[in-house]
Every structure is written in structure tokens, then in C-alpha cells.
């Protein structure tokens, strides 16, 4: 049920922060997967909880941030609003470096993701690249991406 799932998320956040972070760690992918649950209330609760924990630096991003990026253009407005607010906030953290540092991972994972269409990929990347204002950051990002492409071939 939705109520049970929401309770599990709140318990997960408490356990991962204060009591047993090492026990909770192996289940992290399952918690991120709940963002895309068929029940929109479960997805919204999961996304909101995870976004708050990341923004408060209570959990680390660890390669799952692309799951949040997939929500930027979700058909359910509350979910897309939470995702947009998350990236808006992330873009101002550490003078933009917080978002800059995770962009290569987002691009890499979304380009391999079968759920993400080419059009959605372009929308997400355009949205996120709008936050990169520094020319030097753009150059570094292009170099990192080229290095990743070279390694992939």
C-alpha cells in the first residue's frame, strides 16, 4: 500500500542516517527504483525523501542521480517539480560545482538507459546544461565526456 511504502521510506531515511548506514547501503538501488513506482504517490514520496536527504548532505549521490534526472519531465507535475527544484538547488551548491561534478555520470547513465528516449535525453541534458554558466566548466565537461567516449570505444 501507499501508506506502507511511505512509512518504509521515512524509516529508511532514519536508519540510513543515524542507526545502521552500512546495513541500509546494499538496498539503495531499490529505494531509488521506487521513484518510478506505478503508484504516483509512492514515486513522489520516494523522490521527495531522496532529494531532501541529498540536499541536506545526509546521503551521497553515488551514481543514482540519473534516476532523479529522468523525473525532470515527468507527466505528473508534482514529480517533475520536485526534480526541477532538486537540480535548481544542486546548481547553486558549491558555486555550481555540485551539479558540474555529477553531470558526466548523468550523461553516461542516461545514454545507456533503455527507458530514456533520444528526445527525453536531449530535454534533460538541455535543462541541466543551462545551469553551467562558466566557460571553463563547459570546456572541462567536454574534455571529460570525450575521454569517456574514447574509453568506451
Short mmCIF file of C-alpha atoms in Angstrom, two decimals:
data_model
loop_
_atom_site.label_atom_id
_atom_site.label_comp_id
_atom_site.label_asym_id
_atom_site.label_seq_id
_atom_site.Cartn_x
_atom_site.Cartn_y
_atom_site.Cartn_z
CA UNK A 1 0.00 0.00 0.00
CA UNK A 2 1.00 3.62 -0.44
CA UNK A 3 0.94 4.31 3.28
CA UNK A 4 3.23 1.35 3.95
CA UNK A 5 5.67 2.45 1.23
CA UNK A 6 5.79 5.99 2.60
CA UNK A 7 6.44 4.65 6.11
CA UNK A 8 9.25 2.48 4.76
CA UNK A 9 10.90 5.49 3.16
CA UNK A 10 10.80 7.52 6.32
CA UNK A 11 12.20 4.57 8.27
CA UNK A 12 14.89 4.07 5.63
CA UNK A 13 15.99 7.69 5.95
CA UNK A 14 16.19 7.38 9.74
CA UNK A 15 18.11 4.10 9.60
CA UNK A 16 20.50 5.22 6.90
CA UNK A 17 21.40 8.37 8.75
CA UNK A 18 21.55 7.51 12.39
CA UNK A 19 21.43 3.85 13.22
CA UNK A 20 22.67 1.47 10.57
CA UNK A 21 24.05 3.16 7.43
CA UNK A 22 26.12 0.12 6.42
CA UNK A 23 23.15 -2.24 6.66
CA UNK A 24 20.97 0.03 4.52
CA UNK A 25 23.61 0.65 1.81
CA UNK A 26 23.02 -2.56 -0.25
CA UNK A 27 19.33 -1.65 -0.61
CA UNK A 28 19.95 1.83 -2.01
CA UNK A 29 19.16 0.84 -5.64
CA UNK A 30 15.78 -0.50 -4.52
CA UNK A 31 14.95 2.78 -2.81
CA UNK A 32 15.86 4.78 -5.90
CA UNK A 33 13.79 2.40 -8.03
CA UNK A 34 10.72 3.43 -6.04
CA UNK A 35 10.93 6.84 -7.71
CA UNK A 36 9.47 5.14 -10.80
CA UNK A 37 6.76 3.17 -8.97
CA UNK A 38 3.43 2.78 -10.76
CA UNK A 39 1.69 4.50 -7.85
CA UNK A 40 2.48 8.18 -8.30
CA UNK A 41 2.20 8.88 -4.58
CA UNK A 42 4.93 6.32 -3.86
CA UNK A 43 7.15 7.84 -6.55
CA UNK A 44 6.54 11.34 -5.27
CA UNK A 45 7.30 10.34 -1.66
CA UNK A 46 10.45 8.48 -2.72
CA UNK A 47 11.72 11.36 -4.84
CA UNK A 48 10.99 13.96 -2.19
CA UNK A 49 12.67 11.95 0.56
CA UNK A 50 15.77 11.16 -1.51
CA UNK A 51 16.07 14.76 -2.76
CA UNK A 52 15.88 16.16 0.77
CA UNK A 53 18.46 13.69 2.07
CA UNK A 54 20.88 14.53 -0.77
CA UNK A 55 20.42 18.29 -0.47
CA UNK A 56 20.98 18.14 3.27
CA UNK A 57 24.10 16.06 2.57
CA UNK A 58 22.77 13.19 4.64
CA UNK A 59 23.30 10.67 1.85
CA UNK A 60 25.68 10.73 -1.09
CA UNK A 61 24.53 10.83 -4.69
CA UNK A 62 26.51 7.73 -5.75
CA UNK A 63 25.54 7.29 -9.38
CA UNK A 64 21.79 7.21 -8.92
CA UNK A 65 21.22 10.86 -9.64
CA UNK A 66 20.22 9.96 -13.20
CA UNK A 67 17.06 8.46 -11.68
CA UNK A 68 16.15 11.92 -10.46
CA UNK A 69 17.08 13.46 -13.82
CA UNK A 70 14.60 11.11 -15.50
CA UNK A 71 11.86 12.81 -13.46
CA UNK A 72 12.55 16.32 -14.81
CA UNK A 73 9.88 15.98 -17.49
CA UNK A 74 7.56 13.51 -15.76
CA UNK A 75 3.90 13.69 -16.76
CA UNK A 76 2.89 14.02 -13.09
CA UNK A 77 3.57 17.68 -12.31
CA UNK A 78 4.46 17.28 -8.61
CA UNK A 79 7.18 14.76 -9.51
CA UNK A 80 8.68 16.97 -12.22
CA UNK A 81 8.51 19.99 -9.89
CA UNK A 82 10.41 18.16 -7.15
CA UNK A 83 13.08 17.07 -9.65
CA UNK A 84 13.41 20.58 -11.08
CA UNK A 85 13.66 22.09 -7.61
CA UNK A 86 16.29 19.50 -6.70
CA UNK A 87 18.51 20.42 -9.67
CA UNK A 88 17.88 24.14 -9.12
CA UNK A 89 19.17 23.75 -5.56
CA UNK A 90 22.04 21.48 -6.58
CA UNK A 91 23.15 24.02 -9.19
CA UNK A 92 23.80 26.68 -6.55
CA UNK A 93 25.63 24.37 -4.14
CA UNK A 94 29.38 24.89 -4.01
CA UNK A 95 29.10 27.66 -6.66
CA UNK A 96 27.71 25.21 -9.21
CA UNK A 97 30.34 22.53 -8.67
CA UNK A 98 27.90 20.06 -7.09
CA UNK A 99 25.93 19.77 -10.33
CA UNK A 100 29.01 20.11 -12.53
CA UNK A 101 30.63 17.11 -10.81
CA UNK A 102 27.66 14.78 -11.38
CA UNK A 103 26.87 15.78 -14.98
CA UNK A 104 29.25 13.26 -16.62
CA UNK A 105 27.65 10.45 -14.62
CA UNK A 106 24.14 11.61 -15.53
CA UNK A 107 25.02 11.81 -19.22
CA UNK A 108 26.73 8.43 -19.16
CA UNK A 109 23.89 6.63 -17.40
CA UNK A 110 21.11 8.27 -19.41
CA UNK A 111 22.83 7.46 -22.68
CA UNK A 112 22.87 3.78 -21.67
CA UNK A 113 19.36 3.76 -20.24
CA UNK A 114 16.73 1.97 -22.34
CA UNK A 115 13.87 3.86 -20.66
CA UNK A 116 15.16 7.20 -21.88
CA UNK A 117 14.23 8.13 -25.42
CA UNK A 118 16.52 10.30 -27.53
CA UNK A 119 14.10 13.23 -27.22
CA UNK A 120 13.88 12.91 -23.44
CA UNK A 121 17.67 12.63 -23.23
CA UNK A 122 18.03 15.88 -25.19
CA UNK A 123 15.44 17.64 -23.00
CA UNK A 124 17.15 16.55 -19.78
CA UNK A 125 20.64 17.46 -20.96
CA UNK A 126 19.48 20.85 -22.28
CA UNK A 127 17.81 21.59 -18.97
CA UNK A 128 20.89 20.64 -16.96
CA UNK A 129 23.41 22.35 -19.25
CA UNK A 130 21.51 25.62 -18.81
CA UNK A 131 22.94 25.71 -15.27
CA UNK A 132 26.56 25.62 -16.49
CA UNK A 133 27.44 29.29 -16.89
CA UNK A 134 31.21 29.16 -16.59
CA UNK A 135 33.05 28.70 -19.92
CA UNK A 136 35.88 26.89 -18.18
CA UNK A 137 33.40 24.38 -16.74
CA UNK A 138 32.00 23.78 -20.22
CA UNK A 139 35.47 23.08 -21.60
CA UNK A 140 36.31 20.70 -18.76
CA UNK A 141 32.99 18.92 -19.16
CA UNK A 142 33.57 18.44 -22.89
CA UNK A 143 37.04 17.03 -22.18
CA UNK A 144 35.64 14.61 -19.59
CA UNK A 145 32.92 13.44 -21.96
CA UNK A 146 35.38 12.98 -24.82
CA UNK A 147 37.62 10.95 -22.52
CA UNK A 148 34.66 8.75 -21.56
CA UNK A 149 33.72 8.25 -25.22
CA UNK A 150 37.30 7.34 -26.06
CA UNK A 151 37.36 4.76 -23.24
CA UNK A 152 34.02 3.30 -24.35
CA UNK A 153 35.36 2.60 -27.86
#
